[in-house]
Amino acid sequence: MAAEEVTLTVRLVRSFQHRNFRPVVYHRVNINQTVKRFLSFLQNDITLRTELPLPFKKYIYDTLKIIHQAHGAKTNELVMSLEDDDQLMLKEDSTLKAAGVAHETELAYFKKEDYEKYKANPTVAW
């Protein structure tokens, strides 16, 4: 079976309250790999990226969530939607493809603890 490769945008979310995030584009991502394997790749890759500021490189991310599919509707939230976590958060034992990731999908990569705090009290600090 040939590898199915796609282009993905991963939005590194450093702070929900301050809307502090950076998009990183990945080409030729095999969507038949497990989410756990992709998370491991991301964590390693982020620390090596020279274009990312140190706070983004040193931050501990642990969760991926689909925020946009190509040709799909976008949310009005500036960082990401707080809805449909059960369908849109990627489970580690799933493959990217089975989790709904396709070509030109945009994913948020964040710390789940920060997300839960923000979701409980979605206030924005400027």
mmCIF file of C-alpha atoms in Angstrom:
data_model
loop_
_atom_site.group_PDB
_atom_site.id
_atom_site.type_symbol
_atom_site.label_atom_id
_atom_site.label_comp_id
_atom_site.label_asym_id
_atom_site.label_seq_id
_atom_site.Cartn_x
_atom_site.Cartn_y
_atom_site.Cartn_z
ATOM 1 C CA MET A 1 0.000 0.000 0.000
ATOM 2 C CA ALA A 2 1.423 3.382 -0.981
ATOM 3 C CA ALA A 3 1.774 6.035 1.684
ATOM 4 C CA GLU A 4 -0.895 8.710 1.534
ATOM 5 C CA GLU A 5 0.860 12.025 1.997
ATOM 6 C CA VAL A 6 -0.830 15.343 2.675
ATOM 7 C CA THR A 7 0.010 18.921 3.558
ATOM 8 C CA LEU A 8 -1.077 20.026 7.032
ATOM 9 C CA THR A 9 -0.943 23.283 8.947
ATOM 10 C CA VAL A 10 -0.303 22.860 12.660
ATOM 11 C CA ARG A 11 -1.192 25.873 14.778
ATOM 12 C CA LEU A 12 1.011 25.944 17.883
ATOM 13 C CA VAL A 13 -1.177 27.492 20.581
ATOM 14 C CA ARG A 14 0.942 29.036 23.333
ATOM 15 C CA SER A 15 -1.873 30.989 25.016
ATOM 16 C CA PHE A 16 -5.621 30.957 24.446
ATOM 17 C CA GLN A 17 -6.241 34.072 26.565
ATOM 18 C CA HIS A 18 -3.650 36.130 24.687
ATOM 19 C CA ARG A 19 -4.405 34.550 21.298
ATOM 20 C CA ASN A 20 -0.745 33.667 21.023
ATOM 21 C CA PHE A 21 -0.188 31.065 18.303
ATOM 22 C CA ARG A 22 2.063 30.286 15.346
ATOM 23 C CA PRO A 23 1.189 28.225 12.280
ATOM 24 C CA VAL A 24 3.715 25.702 10.973
ATOM 25 C CA VAL A 25 3.166 23.989 7.610
ATOM 26 C CA TYR A 26 4.130 20.345 7.134
ATOM 27 C CA HIS A 27 4.371 18.775 3.687
ATOM 28 C CA ARG A 28 4.330 15.078 2.838
ATOM 29 C CA VAL A 29 2.767 13.900 6.100
ATOM 30 C CA ASN A 30 1.777 10.221 5.989
ATOM 31 C CA ILE A 31 -1.823 10.099 7.242
ATOM 32 C CA ASN A 32 -1.618 6.346 7.847
ATOM 33 C CA GLN A 33 0.698 6.916 10.827
ATOM 34 C CA THR A 34 -0.716 6.952 14.350
ATOM 35 C CA VAL A 35 -1.534 10.212 16.075
ATOM 36 C CA LYS A 36 0.918 9.215 18.817
ATOM 37 C CA ARG A 37 3.739 8.909 16.271
ATOM 38 C CA PHE A 38 2.860 12.261 14.692
ATOM 39 C CA LEU A 39 2.798 13.912 18.158
ATOM 40 C CA SER A 40 6.280 12.553 18.819
ATOM 41 C CA PHE A 41 7.481 13.879 15.456
ATOM 42 C CA LEU A 42 5.958 17.324 16.143
ATOM 43 C CA GLN A 43 7.512 17.639 19.592
ATOM 44 C CA ASN A 44 10.950 16.874 18.188
ATOM 45 C CA ASP A 45 10.533 19.034 15.074
ATOM 46 C CA ILE A 46 9.323 22.123 16.960
ATOM 47 C CA THR A 47 12.447 22.214 19.128
ATOM 48 C CA LEU A 48 14.622 22.219 15.982
ATOM 49 C CA ARG A 49 12.819 24.972 14.050
ATOM 50 C CA THR A 50 14.982 28.083 13.942
ATOM 51 C CA GLU A 51 12.132 30.370 12.858
ATOM 52 C CA LEU A 52 10.123 29.729 16.026
ATOM 53 C CA PRO A 53 10.645 31.972 19.066
ATOM 54 C CA LEU A 54 12.030 30.180 22.107
ATOM 55 C CA PRO A 55 8.752 30.281 24.106
ATOM 56 C CA PHE A 56 7.076 28.211 21.356
ATOM 57 C CA LYS A 57 9.997 25.787 21.115
ATOM 58 C CA LYS A 58 10.186 25.137 24.873
ATOM 59 C CA TYR A 59 6.439 24.864 25.507
ATOM 60 C CA ILE A 60 4.936 21.465 26.339
ATOM 61 C CA TYR A 61 2.143 20.633 23.889
ATOM 62 C CA ASP A 62 0.156 17.421 24.284
ATOM 63 C CA THR A 63 -3.110 17.569 22.309
ATOM 64 C CA LEU A 64 -4.152 17.888 18.664
ATOM 65 C CA LYS A 65 -7.556 19.090 17.516
ATOM 66 C CA ILE A 66 -8.896 19.639 14.002
ATOM 67 C CA ILE A 67 -9.776 23.294 13.533
ATOM 68 C CA HIS A 68 -10.423 23.449 9.815
ATOM 69 C CA GLN A 69 -10.813 21.136 6.845
ATOM 70 C CA ALA A 70 -10.189 22.260 3.282
ATOM 71 C CA HIS A 71 -13.417 23.566 1.715
ATOM 72 C CA GLY A 72 -15.166 23.446 5.108
ATOM 73 C CA ALA A 73 -16.721 26.156 7.226
ATOM 74 C CA LYS A 74 -14.438 28.140 9.517
ATOM 75 C CA THR A 75 -15.140 29.070 13.104
ATOM 76 C CA ASN A 76 -15.484 32.656 14.311
ATOM 77 C CA GLU A 77 -13.103 31.920 17.184
ATOM 78 C CA LEU A 78 -9.714 33.507 16.549
ATOM 79 C CA VAL A 79 -7.644 30.685 18.056
ATOM 80 C CA MET A 80 -9.945 27.664 17.673
ATOM 81 C CA SER A 81 -13.461 26.429 18.311
ATOM 82 C CA LEU A 82 -14.371 25.205 21.787
ATOM 83 C CA GLU A 83 -17.027 22.885 20.330
ATOM 84 C CA ASP A 84 -17.145 19.209 19.334
ATOM 85 C CA ASP A 85 -14.094 18.074 21.291
ATOM 86 C CA ASP A 86 -15.223 14.437 21.194
ATOM 87 C CA GLN A 87 -15.163 14.409 17.373
ATOM 88 C CA LEU A 88 -12.328 16.844 16.658
ATOM 89 C CA MET A 89 -9.670 15.988 19.268
ATOM 90 C CA LEU A 90 -7.322 13.337 17.927
ATOM 91 C CA LYS A 91 -6.910 10.132 19.923
ATOM 92 C CA GLU A 92 -3.337 8.804 20.155
ATOM 93 C CA ASP A 93 -4.173 5.223 19.172
ATOM 94 C CA SER A 94 -5.955 6.299 15.963
ATOM 95 C CA THR A 95 -4.303 6.968 12.617
ATOM 96 C CA LEU A 96 -4.406 10.524 11.317
ATOM 97 C CA LYS A 97 -6.643 9.364 8.466
ATOM 98 C CA ALA A 98 -9.107 7.570 10.759
ATOM 99 C CA ALA A 99 -9.241 10.695 12.941
ATOM 100 C CA GLY A 100 -10.464 12.718 9.953
ATOM 101 C CA VAL A 101 -7.210 14.359 8.876
ATOM 102 C CA ALA A 102 -7.023 14.959 5.118
ATOM 103 C CA HIS A 103 -5.066 17.169 2.693
ATOM 104 C CA GLU A 104 -4.922 20.815 3.837
ATOM 105 C CA THR A 105 -6.399 20.120 7.270
ATOM 106 C CA GLU A 106 -5.502 22.690 9.911
ATOM 107 C CA LEU A 107 -4.758 21.332 13.380
ATOM 108 C CA ALA A 108 -4.278 23.067 16.719
ATOM 109 C CA TYR A 109 -1.479 21.728 18.923
ATOM 110 C CA PHE A 110 -1.821 22.836 22.514
ATOM 111 C CA LYS A 111 -1.593 21.908 26.186
ATOM 112 C CA LYS A 112 -4.875 20.272 27.202
ATOM 113 C CA GLU A 113 -4.732 21.706 30.725
ATOM 114 C CA ASP A 114 -4.574 25.262 29.293
ATOM 115 C CA TYR A 115 -7.467 24.499 26.946
ATOM 116 C CA GLU A 116 -9.652 23.156 29.763
ATOM 117 C CA LYS A 117 -8.992 26.272 31.878
ATOM 118 C CA TYR A 118 -9.790 28.550 28.951
ATOM 119 C CA LYS A 119 -12.916 26.587 28.051
ATOM 120 C CA ALA A 120 -14.200 26.903 31.636
ATOM 121 C CA ASN A 121 -13.676 30.686 31.520
ATOM 122 C CA PRO A 122 -13.181 31.891 27.908
ATOM 123 C CA THR A 123 -11.945 35.398 28.593
ATOM 124 C CA VAL A 124 -9.412 37.157 26.423
ATOM 125 C CA ALA A 125 -6.587 39.319 27.764
ATOM 126 C CA TRP A 126 -5.070 41.924 25.485
#
